[in-house]
Amino acid sequence: VCIHRVRSCSSIRVIKSKYVCVFDKSALKFSHQQRLFRTSAVSCGQIVQFKLSDIGEGITEVTVKEWYIKEGDSVSQFDSICEVQSDKASVTITSRYDGVIRKLHYSIDDIAFVGKPLVDIEIDASKGVASEEDVVETPPMSHEEHTHQEIKGHKTLATPAVRRLAMENNIKLSEVVGTGKDNRILKEDILNYLAKQTGAILPPSPKAEIVSPLPRSETVAAAPKDKARKIPVPVSRPIVFSGKDKTEPVTGFQKAMVKTMSAALKIPHFGYCDEIDLTQLVQLREELKPLAETRGVKLSFMPFFIKAASLGLLQYPILNASLDENCQNVTYKASHNIGVAMDTEQGLIVPNVKNVQVCSVFDIAAELNRLQSLGSAGQLGTSDLTGGTFTLSNIGTIGGTYAKPVILPPEVAIGALGKIQVVPRFNGKGEVFKAQIMNVSWSADHRIIDGATMARFSNLWKSYVENPASMLLDLK
């Protein structure tokens, strides 16, 4: 009997043989079984538990906010599985397997723990199973990619989106210089590296656009002459009285505030307040607003306050420092990562504008627009919320005049800005004029910052804000 091909069932692989001579049934069964058939223990599918890996920043548990899949759905690598929220930021978890979702281990608002399974995925076992280490937001790395992710024990920091962009363009992250916190590689770093290597011209960003300034007459005309003063109106909501006590767990950003403020109680606060005349700044902003809008950026007063604070920190670096737990060493921060307190539906969050010392007022305004948009949508990442070195809180947007801001450890100083009020003041000739007045309240860590230093910094910041043209001398 000449057998050219023997076909097996689904659990037995196909074996091709040139010519095998078999003389009887027993010979086929015993003498040539090893030559003709090769059995396999591979099943149709294998269940893999997708575990929540270490997100970083010492986070051990997160709250499941939204599922993007359900049981029975098919997923591919890098597909979004769910969104979780820690006490620092919201994170999107992506799959590292191709397969079918068989079980969700948590419901919405459940607490998920690092190292525990999130979902069960049925994968094709014939394709092999990745290592047990699951990743968060990051695609699996091949051995070749891993070699350039870590150099001499130093891990390259980059978000999943940046890693994917580098992978798509065959760029080794080890060859890119990061400009973010702790040398984190940003999207702009990849694009700049790619442009240098290929000579490509990148799409113009809003800050790269050059628009001719408007004539003064047109600028003044663009602003309303009699702009009605906006008075904050309390939000009215229907009140439902149940008559029963309600207990809810402390989660999310509220939990972060508990930890931060508990640590802040250990800091002896020194307070300092002053009055700022913003008449010239109000006029300057009205002139620049139309120009900023043509570049797609909303210009508020905050970018001027932030830049003035950065210029002041260059003269008084002790305010841009941190103190270790044992109060033995002071670390002076090179970067001015100035945080801005934001009131959102999720609670108080403080994202920060990175490297303000090398940013223009327009750069700061563009970054603030981005942070405010992400904050409103609850999509701020960990990199946006960590690494702050100094903070400003604008309570004036709600209506407050004075505040006693609380320092955010490990920072050593914070400022609170009140609302701008139109009040009468006297000039040098004793004449009454209409002035735009704002009150500022500072808090400093009195263990390393004395009152005179805080007062001198405040006076310098005040001079920049009251005479914004003076900032031109120190801008870089």
Coordinates of N, CA, C and O in Angstrom, one line a residue, residues 201-272:
I201 N 9.8 67.9 7.5 CA 9.2 69.1 8.1 C 8.0 68.8 8.8 O 7.0 68.2 8.3
L202 N 8.0 69.0 10.1 CA 6.9 68.6 11.0 C 5.7 69.6 10.8 O 5.9 70.7 10.4
P203 N 4.5 69.1 11.0 CA 3.3 69.9 10.9 C 3.4 71.1 11.9 O 3.9 70.9 13.0
P204 N 3.1 72.3 11.4 CA 3.2 73.4 12.3 C 2.3 73.3 13.5 O 1.2 73.0 13.4
S205 N 2.9 73.6 14.7 CA 2.1 73.6 15.9 C 1.6 75.0 16.1 O 2.1 76.0 15.5
P206 N 0.6 75.2 17.0 CA 0.1 76.5 17.2 C 1.2 77.6 17.6 O 1.1 78.7 17.2
K207 N 2.2 77.1 18.4 CA 3.2 78.1 18.8 C 4.2 78.4 17.7 O 4.9 79.4 17.8
A208 N 4.1 77.6 16.6 CA 5.1 77.9 15.5 C 4.5 78.9 14.5 O 5.2 79.4 13.7
E209 N 3.2 79.1 14.6 CA 2.5 80.1 13.7 C 2.9 81.5 14.0 O 3.0 81.9 15.2
I210 N 3.2 82.3 13.0 CA 3.6 83.7 13.2 C 2.5 84.5 12.6 O 2.2 84.4 11.4
V211 N 1.9 85.3 13.4 CA 0.7 86.1 13.0 C 1.1 87.5 13.3 O 1.6 87.9 14.4
S212 N 0.9 88.4 12.3 CA 1.3 89.8 12.5 C 0.4 90.4 13.5 O -0.8 90.1 13.6
P213 N 0.9 91.2 14.4 CA 0.1 91.8 15.5 C -0.9 92.8 14.9 O -0.7 93.4 13.9
L214 N -2.1 92.8 15.5 CA -3.1 93.7 15.1 C -2.8 95.1 15.4 O -2.2 95.4 16.4
P215 N -3.3 96.0 14.6 CA -3.1 97.5 14.9 C -3.8 97.8 16.2 O -4.8 97.1 16.6
R216 N -3.3 98.7 16.9 CA -3.8 99.0 18.3 C -5.3 99.4 18.2 O -6.0 99.1 19.1
S217 N -5.6 100.2 17.2 CA -7.0 100.6 17.1 C -8.0 99.4 16.9 O -9.0 99.3 17.5
E218 N -7.5 98.4 16.1 CA -8.4 97.2 15.9 C -8.4 96.4 17.2 O -9.4 95.8 17.5
T219 N -7.3 96.3 17.9 CA -7.3 95.5 19.1 C -8.2 96.1 20.2 O -8.9 95.4 20.8
V220 N -8.2 97.4 20.3 CA -9.1 98.0 21.3 C -10.5 97.8 20.9 O -11.4 97.6 21.7
A221 N -10.8 97.9 19.6 CA -12.2 97.8 19.1 C -12.7 96.4 19.3 O -13.9 96.1 19.5
A222 N -11.7 95.4 19.3 CA -12.1 94.0 19.4 C -12.7 93.7 20.8 O -13.5 92.8 21.0
A223 N -12.2 94.4 21.8 CA -12.7 94.2 23.2 C -13.9 95.0 23.4 O -14.0 96.2 23.0
P224 N -14.9 94.5 24.1 CA -16.1 95.3 24.4 C -15.8 96.4 25.3 O -15.0 96.3 26.2
K225 N -16.4 97.6 25.0 CA -16.2 98.8 25.8 C -16.7 98.7 27.2 O -16.0 99.0 28.1
D226 N -17.9 98.2 27.3 CA -18.5 98.2 28.6 C -18.8 96.7 28.9 O -20.0 96.2 28.7
K227 N -17.8 96.0 29.3 CA -18.0 94.6 29.6 C -18.6 94.4 30.9 O -18.1 94.8 31.9
A228 N -19.8 93.7 30.9 CA -20.5 93.5 32.2 C -19.7 92.6 33.1 O -19.2 91.6 32.6
R229 N -19.6 93.0 34.3 CA -18.8 92.1 35.3 C -19.6 90.9 35.6 O -20.8 90.9 35.9
K230 N -18.9 89.8 35.5 CA -19.6 88.5 35.7 C -19.6 88.2 37.2 O -18.5 88.2 37.9
I231 N -20.7 87.8 37.7 CA -20.9 87.5 39.1 C -21.2 86.0 39.2 O -22.1 85.5 38.5
P232 N -20.4 85.2 39.9 CA -20.7 83.8 40.0 C -22.0 83.5 40.6 O -22.4 84.1 41.6
V233 N -22.8 82.7 39.9 CA -24.1 82.3 40.4 C -24.1 80.9 41.0 O -23.6 80.0 40.3
P234 N -24.5 80.7 42.2 CA -24.5 79.3 42.8 C -25.4 78.4 41.9 O -26.4 78.8 41.4
V235 N -24.9 77.2 41.7 CA -25.6 76.2 41.0 C -26.7 75.6 41.8 O -26.5 75.1 42.9
S236 N -27.9 75.7 41.2 CA -29.1 75.2 42.0 C -29.4 73.8 41.5 O -29.6 73.5 40.3
R237 N -29.5 72.9 42.5 CA -29.8 71.5 42.2 C -31.0 71.1 43.1 O -31.1 71.5 44.2
P238 N -31.8 70.2 42.5 CA -32.9 69.7 43.4 C -32.4 69.0 44.6 O -31.5 68.1 44.4
I239 N -33.0 69.2 45.7 CA -32.5 68.6 46.9 C -33.4 67.4 47.2 O -34.7 67.5 47.3
V240 N -32.8 66.3 47.4 CA -33.6 65.1 47.8 C -33.2 64.7 49.2 O -32.1 64.4 49.5
F241 N -34.2 64.7 50.1 CA -34.0 64.4 51.5 C -34.5 63.0 51.8 O -35.7 62.7 51.7
S242 N -33.5 62.1 52.1 CA -33.9 60.7 52.3 C -34.1 60.4 53.8 O -34.9 59.4 54.1
G243 N -33.5 61.2 54.7 CA -33.7 60.9 56.1 C -32.9 59.8 56.6 O -33.0 59.4 57.8
K244 N -31.9 59.3 55.8 CA -31.1 58.2 56.3 C -29.6 58.6 56.1 O -29.2 59.3 55.2
D245 N -28.8 58.1 57.0 CA -27.3 58.3 56.9 C -26.8 57.5 55.7 O -27.3 56.4 55.4
K246 N -25.8 58.0 55.1 CA -25.2 57.3 54.0 C -23.6 57.3 54.2 O -23.0 58.3 54.5
T247 N -23.1 56.1 54.0 CA -21.6 55.9 54.2 C -21.0 55.5 52.8 O -21.5 54.6 52.2
E248 N -20.0 56.2 52.4 CA -19.3 56.0 51.2 C -17.8 55.8 51.4 O -17.2 56.6 52.3
P249 N -17.1 55.0 50.7 CA -15.7 54.8 50.9 C -14.9 56.0 50.3 O -15.4 56.7 49.4
V250 N -13.8 56.4 50.9 CA -12.9 57.4 50.4 C -12.1 56.8 49.3 O -11.3 56.0 49.5
T251 N -12.3 57.3 48.0 CA -11.6 56.7 46.9 C -11.1 57.9 46.0 O -11.4 59.0 46.2
G252 N -10.3 57.5 45.0 CA -9.9 58.4 43.9 C -9.1 59.5 44.4 O -8.2 59.4 45.3
F253 N -9.3 60.7 43.8 CA -8.5 61.9 44.2 C -8.8 62.3 45.6 O -7.9 63.0 46.2
Q254 N -10.0 62.0 46.1 CA -10.3 62.4 47.5 C -9.3 61.6 48.5 O -8.9 62.1 49.5
K255 N -9.1 60.3 48.1 CA -8.1 59.5 48.9 C -6.7 60.1 48.9 O -6.0 60.1 49.9
A256 N -6.3 60.6 47.7 CA -5.0 61.3 47.6 C -4.9 62.5 48.4 O -3.9 62.8 49.0
M257 N -6.0 63.3 48.5 CA -6.1 64.5 49.3 C -5.9 64.2 50.8 O -5.3 64.9 51.5
V258 N -6.5 63.1 51.2 CA -6.4 62.7 52.6 C -4.9 62.4 52.9 O -4.4 62.9 54.0
K259 N -4.2 61.7 52.1 CA -2.8 61.4 52.3 C -1.9 62.6 52.3 O -1.1 62.8 53.2
T260 N -2.2 63.5 51.3 CA -1.3 64.7 51.1 C -1.5 65.6 52.3 O -0.6 66.2 52.8
M261 N -2.8 65.9 52.6 CA -3.0 66.8 53.7 C -2.6 66.3 55.1 O -2.2 67.1 55.9
S262 N -2.7 65.0 55.2 CA -2.2 64.4 56.5 C -0.6 64.7 56.6 O -0.1 65.0 57.7
A263 N 0.0 64.5 55.5 CA 1.5 64.8 55.5 C 1.8 66.3 55.7 O 2.8 66.7 56.3
A264 N 0.9 67.1 55.1 CA 1.1 68.6 55.2 C 1.0 69.1 56.7 O 1.5 70.2 57.0
L265 N 0.3 68.4 57.5 CA 0.1 68.8 58.9 C 1.4 68.8 59.6 O 1.6 69.5 60.7
K266 N 2.4 68.1 59.1 CA 3.7 68.0 59.8 C 4.6 69.3 59.4 O 5.7 69.4 60.0
I267 N 4.1 70.1 58.5 CA 4.9 71.2 58.1 C 4.4 72.5 58.8 O 3.2 72.8 58.8
P268 N 5.3 73.2 59.5 CA 4.9 74.5 60.1 C 4.8 75.6 59.0 O 5.7 75.9 58.3
H269 N 3.6 76.0 58.8 CA 3.3 77.0 57.7 C 3.5 78.4 58.1 O 3.1 78.8 59.3
F270 N 4.1 79.2 57.2 CA 4.3 80.6 57.4 C 3.4 81.3 56.4 O 3.5 81.0 55.2
G271 N 2.6 82.2 56.8 CA 1.7 82.9 55.8 C 2.1 84.3 55.5 O 2.7 85.0 56.4
Y272 N 1.9 84.8 54.3 CA 2.2 86.1 53.9 C 1.2 86.6 52.8 O 0.9 85.8 51.9

